[in-house]
Short mmCIF file of C-alpha atoms and ligand atoms in Angstrom, two decimals:
data_model
loop_
_atom_site.label_atom_id
_atom_site.label_comp_id
_atom_site.label_asym_id
_atom_site.label_seq_id
_atom_site.Cartn_x
_atom_site.Cartn_y
_atom_site.Cartn_z
CA UNK N 210 -20.38 -18.60 28.62
CA UNK N 211 -18.14 -15.79 29.91
CA UNK N 212 -15.65 -13.82 27.84
CA UNK N 213 -12.77 -15.47 29.66
CA UNK N 214 -13.67 -19.15 29.31
CA UNK N 215 -11.34 -20.80 26.82
CA UNK N 216 -9.20 -17.63 26.62
CA UNK N 217 -7.68 -17.73 30.11
CA UNK N 218 -4.17 -17.88 28.58
CA UNK N 219 -4.47 -14.55 26.75
CA UNK N 220 -7.16 -12.50 28.54
CA UNK N 221 -6.39 -10.68 31.79
CA UNK N 222 -8.84 -8.73 33.96
CA UNK N 223 -8.10 -5.28 35.36
CA UNK N 224 -4.78 -4.82 33.51
CA UNK N 225 -3.39 -1.30 34.17
CA UNK N 226 -3.26 0.59 30.86
CA UNK N 227 -1.02 3.50 31.90
CA UNK N 228 2.15 1.57 31.11
CA UNK N 229 0.94 0.92 27.55
CA UNK N 230 0.44 4.60 26.71
CA UNK N 231 2.84 7.49 26.14
CA UNK N 232 1.03 9.63 28.72
CA UNK N 233 1.48 6.80 31.28
CA UNK N 234 -1.81 7.84 32.86
CA UNK N 235 -5.21 6.33 33.47
CA UNK N 236 -6.88 3.29 34.96
CA UNK N 237 -7.18 -0.38 33.99
CA UNK N 238 -8.90 -2.18 31.15
CA UNK N 239 -11.86 -4.30 32.22
CA UNK N 240 -10.39 -7.06 30.02
CA UNK N 241 -7.05 -7.01 28.19
CA UNK N 242 -5.67 -9.47 25.63
CA UNK N 243 -2.53 -9.98 23.57
CA UNK N 244 -3.44 -12.79 21.15
CA UNK N 245 -0.59 -14.85 19.74
CA UNK N 246 -2.09 -15.72 16.35
CA UNK N 247 -4.63 -14.40 13.85
CA UNK N 248 -6.94 -17.35 14.61
CA UNK N 249 -6.82 -16.54 18.32
CA UNK N 250 -7.63 -12.89 17.57
CA UNK N 251 -10.60 -13.85 15.37
CA UNK N 252 -11.98 -16.30 17.95
CA UNK N 253 -11.71 -13.64 20.65
CA UNK N 254 -13.41 -10.96 18.52
CA UNK N 255 -16.24 -13.38 17.71
CA UNK N 256 -16.69 -14.16 21.41
CA UNK N 257 -16.88 -10.43 22.19
CA UNK N 258 -19.44 -10.01 19.43
CA UNK N 259 -21.57 -12.89 20.81
CA UNK N 260 -21.28 -11.66 24.38
CA UNK N 261 -21.84 -8.01 23.35
CA UNK N 262 -18.59 -6.94 25.02
CA UNK N 263 -17.18 -3.80 23.35
CA UNK N 264 -13.67 -4.35 22.00
CA UNK N 265 -11.00 -1.90 20.86
CA UNK N 266 -7.45 -1.94 19.63
CA UNK N 267 -4.50 -0.40 21.41
CA UNK N 268 -1.33 0.25 19.42
CA UNK N 269 1.57 1.98 21.19
CA UNK N 270 -0.85 4.33 22.95
CA UNK N 271 0.86 7.42 21.53
CA UNK N 272 -2.44 9.11 20.63
CA UNK N 273 -4.61 7.97 23.54
CA UNK N 274 -5.46 9.33 26.97
CA UNK N 275 -7.05 6.69 29.22
CA UNK N 276 -9.43 8.11 31.82
CA UNK N 277 -8.58 7.56 35.50
CA UNK N 278 -11.59 5.19 35.75
CA UNK N 279 -10.06 2.96 33.06
CA UNK N 280 -11.63 1.51 29.93
CA UNK N 281 -14.70 -0.75 29.86
CA UNK N 282 -14.79 -3.87 27.66
CA UNK N 283 -11.84 -5.61 26.02
CA UNK N 284 -8.62 -3.88 24.97
CA UNK N 285 -6.61 -5.86 22.41
CA UNK N 286 -2.90 -5.34 21.63
CA UNK N 287 -1.31 -6.87 18.54
CA UNK N 288 2.17 -7.11 20.05
CA UNK N 289 2.90 -10.79 19.21
CA UNK N 290 5.39 -11.47 16.38
CA UNK N 291 2.56 -12.80 14.15
CA UNK N 292 1.20 -9.23 13.86
CA UNK N 293 4.50 -7.38 13.50
CA UNK N 294 6.09 -8.81 10.34
CA UNK N 295 7.53 -6.47 7.73
CA UNK N 296 8.53 -7.56 4.22
CA UNK N 297 9.50 -5.90 0.96
CA UNK N 298 7.81 -7.26 -2.17
CA UNK N 299 9.10 -5.50 -5.28
CA UNK N 300 8.08 -1.85 -4.95
CA UNK N 301 5.70 -2.60 -2.08
CA UNK N 302 6.20 -2.88 1.63
CA UNK N 303 3.83 -5.12 3.55
CA UNK N 304 3.59 -4.66 7.32
CA UNK N 305 1.56 -6.17 10.15
CA UNK N 306 -0.80 -3.87 12.04
CA UNK N 307 1.29 -4.23 15.21
CA UNK N 308 4.63 -3.41 13.52
CA UNK N 309 6.30 -0.20 14.65
CA UNK N 310 5.93 2.54 12.05
CA UNK N 311 9.58 3.58 12.56
CA UNK N 312 10.77 0.08 11.65
CA UNK N 313 8.60 0.08 8.53
CA UNK N 314 10.05 3.44 7.47
CA UNK N 315 13.67 2.34 7.95
CA UNK N 316 13.05 -1.00 6.21
CA UNK N 317 11.63 0.87 3.20
CA UNK N 318 14.52 3.34 3.14
CA UNK N 319 17.19 0.62 3.36
CA UNK N 320 15.38 -1.27 0.61
CA UNK N 321 15.56 1.82 -1.66
CA UNK N 322 11.82 2.53 -1.47
CA UNK N 323 10.79 6.18 -1.18
CA UNK N 324 7.63 7.76 0.23
CA UNK N 325 7.44 6.89 3.91
CA UNK N 326 10.66 8.64 5.03
CA UNK N 327 8.73 11.82 5.95
CA UNK N 328 6.99 9.76 8.68
CA UNK N 329 10.21 9.07 10.61
CA UNK N 330 9.91 10.03 14.25
CA UNK N 331 6.15 9.47 14.47
CA UNK N 332 5.70 6.99 17.32
CA UNK N 333 3.26 4.11 17.19
CA UNK N 334 2.23 1.13 15.15
CA UNK N 335 1.19 0.74 11.54
CA UNK N 336 -2.40 0.03 12.66
CA UNK N 337 -2.55 3.23 14.71
CA UNK N 338 -0.95 5.22 11.89
CA UNK N 339 -3.43 4.00 9.31
CA UNK N 340 -6.43 4.44 11.61
CA UNK N 341 -5.62 8.15 12.04
CA UNK N 342 -3.74 8.67 8.75
CA UNK N 343 -0.59 9.71 10.58
CA UNK N 344 1.59 12.20 8.80
CA UNK N 345 3.45 15.46 8.69
CA UNK N 346 3.42 18.45 6.35
CA UNK N 347 5.57 16.29 4.05
CA UNK N 348 2.99 13.52 3.58
CA UNK N 349 0.88 10.89 5.25
CA UNK N 350 0.67 7.10 5.32
CA UNK N 351 -2.67 7.01 3.50
CA UNK N 352 -1.28 8.42 0.25
CA UNK N 353 0.94 5.34 -0.15
CA UNK N 354 -1.56 2.73 1.03
CA UNK N 355 -2.83 0.34 -1.58
CA UNK N 356 -4.60 -2.26 0.51
CA UNK N 357 -5.44 -3.14 4.10
CA UNK N 358 -6.45 -6.46 5.62
CA UNK N 359 -8.86 -5.98 8.51
CA UNK N 360 -10.90 -7.92 11.06
CA UNK N 361 -14.44 -6.59 11.42
CA UNK N 362 -16.29 -6.25 14.74
CA UNK N 363 -18.07 -9.55 14.02
CA UNK N 364 -14.78 -11.36 13.39
CA UNK N 365 -14.69 -11.49 9.57
CA UNK N 366 -11.36 -11.01 7.77
CA UNK N 367 -11.74 -8.61 4.79
CA UNK N 368 -9.53 -6.84 2.29
CA UNK N 369 -10.08 -3.12 1.84
CA UNK N 370 -8.75 -2.07 -1.57
CA UNK N 371 -7.65 1.27 -2.92
CA UNK N 372 -11.18 2.11 -4.13
CA UNK N 373 -12.63 1.73 -0.60
CA UNK N 374 -9.94 3.63 1.27
CA UNK N 375 -10.44 7.33 1.90
CA UNK N 376 -7.88 9.32 3.86
CA UNK N 377 -8.27 12.84 5.20
CA UNK N 378 -6.38 15.04 7.66
CA UNK N 379 -5.73 12.71 10.63
CA UNK N 380 -8.64 10.46 9.69
CA UNK N 381 -9.39 7.48 7.50
CA UNK N 382 -12.40 5.52 6.35
CA UNK N 383 -10.91 2.44 8.03
CA UNK N 384 -13.28 2.02 10.95
CA UNK N 385 -13.02 -1.77 11.15
CA UNK N 386 -12.10 -3.17 14.55
CA UNK N 387 -8.56 -4.33 13.73
CA UNK N 388 -6.09 -3.50 10.99
CA UNK N 389 -4.12 -6.70 10.47
CA UNK N 390 -1.87 -5.86 7.58
CA UNK N 391 -1.11 -2.95 5.25
CA UNK N 392 0.42 -2.83 1.77
CA UNK N 393 2.07 0.41 0.66
CA UNK N 394 3.15 0.96 -2.93
CA UNK N 395 6.33 3.04 -2.98
CA UNK N 396 8.80 4.54 -5.47
CA UNK N 397 12.32 3.28 -6.19
CA UNK N 398 15.14 5.60 -5.16
CA UNK N 399 18.79 5.56 -4.11
CA UNK N 400 19.00 4.15 -0.53
CA UNK N 401 21.87 6.52 0.43
CA UNK N 402 19.99 9.65 -0.63
CA UNK N 403 16.85 8.33 0.98
CA UNK N 404 18.67 7.72 4.26
CA UNK N 405 19.95 11.32 4.19
CA UNK N 406 16.43 12.62 3.54
CA UNK N 407 15.09 10.51 6.39
CA UNK N 408 17.77 11.90 8.71
CA UNK N 409 16.84 15.49 7.80
CA UNK N 410 13.18 14.76 8.61
CA UNK N 411 14.22 13.17 11.90
CA UNK N 412 16.31 16.19 12.92
CA UNK N 413 13.48 18.61 12.03
CA UNK N 414 10.99 16.50 14.00
CA UNK N 415 13.22 16.30 17.06
CA UNK N 416 13.72 20.06 17.00
CA UNK N 417 10.00 20.86 16.87
CA UNK N 418 8.57 18.65 19.59
CA UNK N 419 9.06 18.07 23.30
CA UNK N 420 11.01 14.83 23.45
CA UNK N 421 11.71 12.75 26.53
CA UNK N 422 8.53 13.84 28.30
CA UNK N 423 5.36 12.00 29.21
CA UNK N 424 2.95 13.23 26.55
CA UNK N 425 0.93 12.10 23.56
CA UNK N 426 1.25 13.85 20.21
CA UNK N 427 -0.65 16.98 19.22
CA UNK N 428 -3.69 17.40 21.44
CA UNK N 429 -5.78 19.33 18.89
CA UNK N 430 -6.16 19.10 15.12
CA UNK N 431 -5.01 22.13 13.14
CA UNK N 432 -8.08 24.12 12.11
CA UNK N 433 -8.27 24.69 8.35
CA UNK N 434 -5.60 27.21 7.33
CA UNK N 435 -4.07 27.70 10.79
CA UNK N 436 -2.03 25.94 13.42
CA UNK N 437 -3.54 24.85 16.74
CA UNK N 438 -0.14 25.34 18.42
CA UNK N 439 0.10 28.95 17.18
CA UNK N 440 -3.45 29.74 18.33
CA UNK N 441 -2.74 28.33 21.81
CA UNK N 442 0.54 30.26 21.93
CA UNK N 443 -1.17 33.51 20.82
CA UNK N 444 -3.78 32.98 23.53
CA UNK N 445 -0.85 33.13 25.99
CA UNK N 446 -1.39 29.61 27.25
CA UNK N 447 2.14 28.15 26.99
CA UNK N 448 3.15 26.93 30.44
CA UNK N 449 -0.45 26.93 31.77
CA UNK N 450 -0.85 24.23 34.40
CA UNK N 451 -3.65 22.28 36.06
CA UNK N 452 -2.37 19.85 38.70
CA UNK N 453 0.45 17.91 37.03
CA UNK N 454 -0.60 18.74 33.44
CA UNK N 455 1.24 21.58 31.67
CA UNK N 456 0.96 23.15 28.20
CA UNK N 457 4.43 22.61 26.70
CA UNK N 458 6.70 25.65 26.40
CA UNK N 459 8.30 24.13 23.32
CA UNK N 460 5.17 23.35 21.30
CA UNK N 461 1.88 24.70 22.63
CA UNK N 462 -0.17 21.87 21.09
CA UNK N 463 1.49 19.34 23.41
CA UNK N 464 0.47 18.71 27.01
CA UNK N 465 3.16 17.31 29.31
CA UNK N 466 2.25 15.05 32.24
CA UNK N 467 4.52 15.75 35.20
CA UNK N 468 4.86 13.37 38.17
CA UNK N 469 1.57 13.08 40.14
CA UNK N 470 -0.43 14.11 37.04
CA UNK N 471 -3.82 12.43 36.58
CA UNK N 472 -5.88 11.99 33.44
CA UNK N 473 -8.44 14.32 35.02
CA UNK N 474 -5.76 17.07 35.17
CA UNK N 475 -5.11 16.62 31.43
CA UNK N 476 -8.84 16.63 30.61
CA UNK N 477 -9.40 19.80 32.63
CA UNK N 478 -6.43 21.50 30.94
CA UNK N 479 -7.78 20.48 27.52
CA UNK N 480 -11.12 22.09 28.37
CA UNK N 481 -9.41 25.25 29.64
CA UNK N 482 -7.32 25.59 26.44
CA UNK N 483 -10.33 24.89 24.24
CA UNK N 484 -12.54 27.49 25.97
CA UNK N 485 -9.80 30.17 26.11
CA UNK N 486 -8.98 29.79 22.40
CA UNK N 487 -12.69 29.91 21.60
CA UNK N 488 -13.32 33.01 23.76
CA UNK N 489 -10.27 34.91 22.50
CA UNK N 490 -10.19 33.87 18.85
CA UNK N 491 -13.63 32.48 18.12
CA UNK N 492 -12.14 29.19 16.87
CA UNK N 493 -13.40 25.80 18.05
CA UNK N 494 -10.45 23.41 18.47
CA UNK N 495 -11.17 19.73 17.82
CA UNK N 496 -9.34 16.91 19.59
CA UNK N 497 -6.70 14.90 17.72
CA UNK N 498 -5.95 12.95 20.89
CA UNK N 499 -8.39 10.11 21.58
CA UNK N 500 -9.86 9.85 25.07
CA UNK N 501 -10.79 6.37 26.32
C1 FAD Q 883 6.04 12.62 20.64
C2 FAD Q 883 4.91 12.33 19.67
C3 FAD Q 883 4.96 12.84 18.38
C4 FAD Q 883 3.91 12.59 17.46
N1 FAD Q 883 4.00 13.11 16.20
C5 FAD Q 883 3.01 12.85 15.30
C6 FAD Q 883 3.10 13.35 13.96
O1 FAD Q 883 4.04 14.04 13.57
N2 FAD Q 883 2.08 13.06 13.11
C7 FAD Q 883 1.01 12.29 13.48
O2 FAD Q 883 0.13 12.03 12.65
N3 FAD Q 883 0.92 11.80 14.75
C8 FAD Q 883 1.88 12.06 15.66
N4 FAD Q 883 1.78 11.58 16.93
C9 FAD Q 883 0.57 10.83 17.34
C10 FAD Q 883 0.71 9.31 17.21
O3 FAD Q 883 2.06 8.94 17.18
C11 FAD Q 883 0.00 8.79 15.98
O4 FAD Q 883 -1.35 9.10 16.04
C12 FAD Q 883 0.19 7.27 15.84
O5 FAD Q 883 -0.12 6.91 14.53
C13 FAD Q 883 -0.65 6.46 16.80
O6 FAD Q 883 -0.24 5.09 16.72
P1 FAD Q 883 -0.39 4.12 17.97
O7 FAD Q 883 0.03 2.76 17.56
O8 FAD Q 883 0.31 4.68 19.15
O9 FAD Q 883 -1.96 4.16 18.18
P2 FAD Q 883 -2.78 4.32 19.56
O10 FAD Q 883 -2.49 5.66 20.14
O11 FAD Q 883 -2.53 3.13 20.40
O12 FAD Q 883 -4.24 4.27 18.99
C14 FAD Q 883 -4.74 5.34 18.19
C15 FAD Q 883 -6.01 4.86 17.48
O13 FAD Q 883 -5.67 3.85 16.54
C16 FAD Q 883 -6.45 2.67 16.78
N5 FAD Q 883 -5.61 1.51 16.47
C17 FAD Q 883 -4.36 1.23 16.93
N6 FAD Q 883 -3.92 0.07 16.39
C18 FAD Q 883 -4.91 -0.39 15.58
C19 FAD Q 883 -5.07 -1.53 14.75
N7 FAD Q 883 -4.12 -2.47 14.60
N8 FAD Q 883 -6.24 -1.68 14.09
C20 FAD Q 883 -7.23 -0.76 14.19
N9 FAD Q 883 -7.14 0.35 14.95
C21 FAD Q 883 -5.98 0.53 15.63
C22 FAD Q 883 -6.80 2.73 18.26
O14 FAD Q 883 -7.95 1.95 18.54
C23 FAD Q 883 -7.05 4.21 18.42
O15 FAD Q 883 -8.34 4.53 17.94
C24 FAD Q 883 2.81 11.80 17.86
C25 FAD Q 883 2.78 11.26 19.16
C26 FAD Q 883 3.81 11.53 20.06
C27 FAD Q 883 3.76 10.92 21.42
#
């Protein structure tokens, strides 16, 4: 039995991935699916498991660079309404893995629930945010997360409780295939004051990052006690270009993709920045961006 049979309605072959990522670069997925329901997702994951086809989740593609050759196996997007619900339950907010993080933040703020407002302006989905423990200096999603519902690589649905969840700097212990739903336990506060706080975070975020360009977020993680952007700046690399890929003048830890840029240009620029920072400062930068 092939991966497609029985799933013709939701699985496509050779779907270009560039349009699903913030970089807007890279080749197609071997297989690509947007299931409509949880049951459909589970059946598809089980089929992949049986057929030994590697599967992976794509959120909003704001932290991914797809190689020019594309991605082997199945790429799954949880864009259907069944995966994007957001509801407030007392002091908790419960959100589907495909829900946009920004919508979750504003729903919490309007509901008078504090904690997530520091995350305003971070693109992407709740699933992507939890996978990489998205955050800012003001906080991260993991610190508010009480529970996650996941689908494992073999197609089992499991709950991961507080005691099983470990969050670090841009990483989490959640390595299950798909994050289906997240419950965050927040603090009550005045919605008007919260909205003002959220706006201040939004303004600060807009001021610090290159907006309106084709790019992902920070390319490198901050090494302990220092800032990757500052190191790259001190190495004199702002504005450095390979093909259509340029180190941002505004924030040196961002790479901008100009027209005609390829993923290979970005990968070569990443290697150049990494080796120059290493040679000049003796510090090994690690990737925050994920390369597929
Ligand atoms: C302009 C800009 C600013 C940014 N600022 C910040 C910032 O301040 N702080 C910060 O932390 N990040 C920042 N980022 C990076 C990015 O927004 C975050 O990493 C975001 O959480 C990624 O979410 P996504 O849905 O786009 O995930 P993707 O990029 O699509 O995927 C990232 C990873 O998450 C996994 N994943 C996605 N959805 C699921 C799911 N449902 N279940 C399981 N795994 C899943 C993917 O398989 C992949 O491994 C920024 C990015 C941009 C473009």
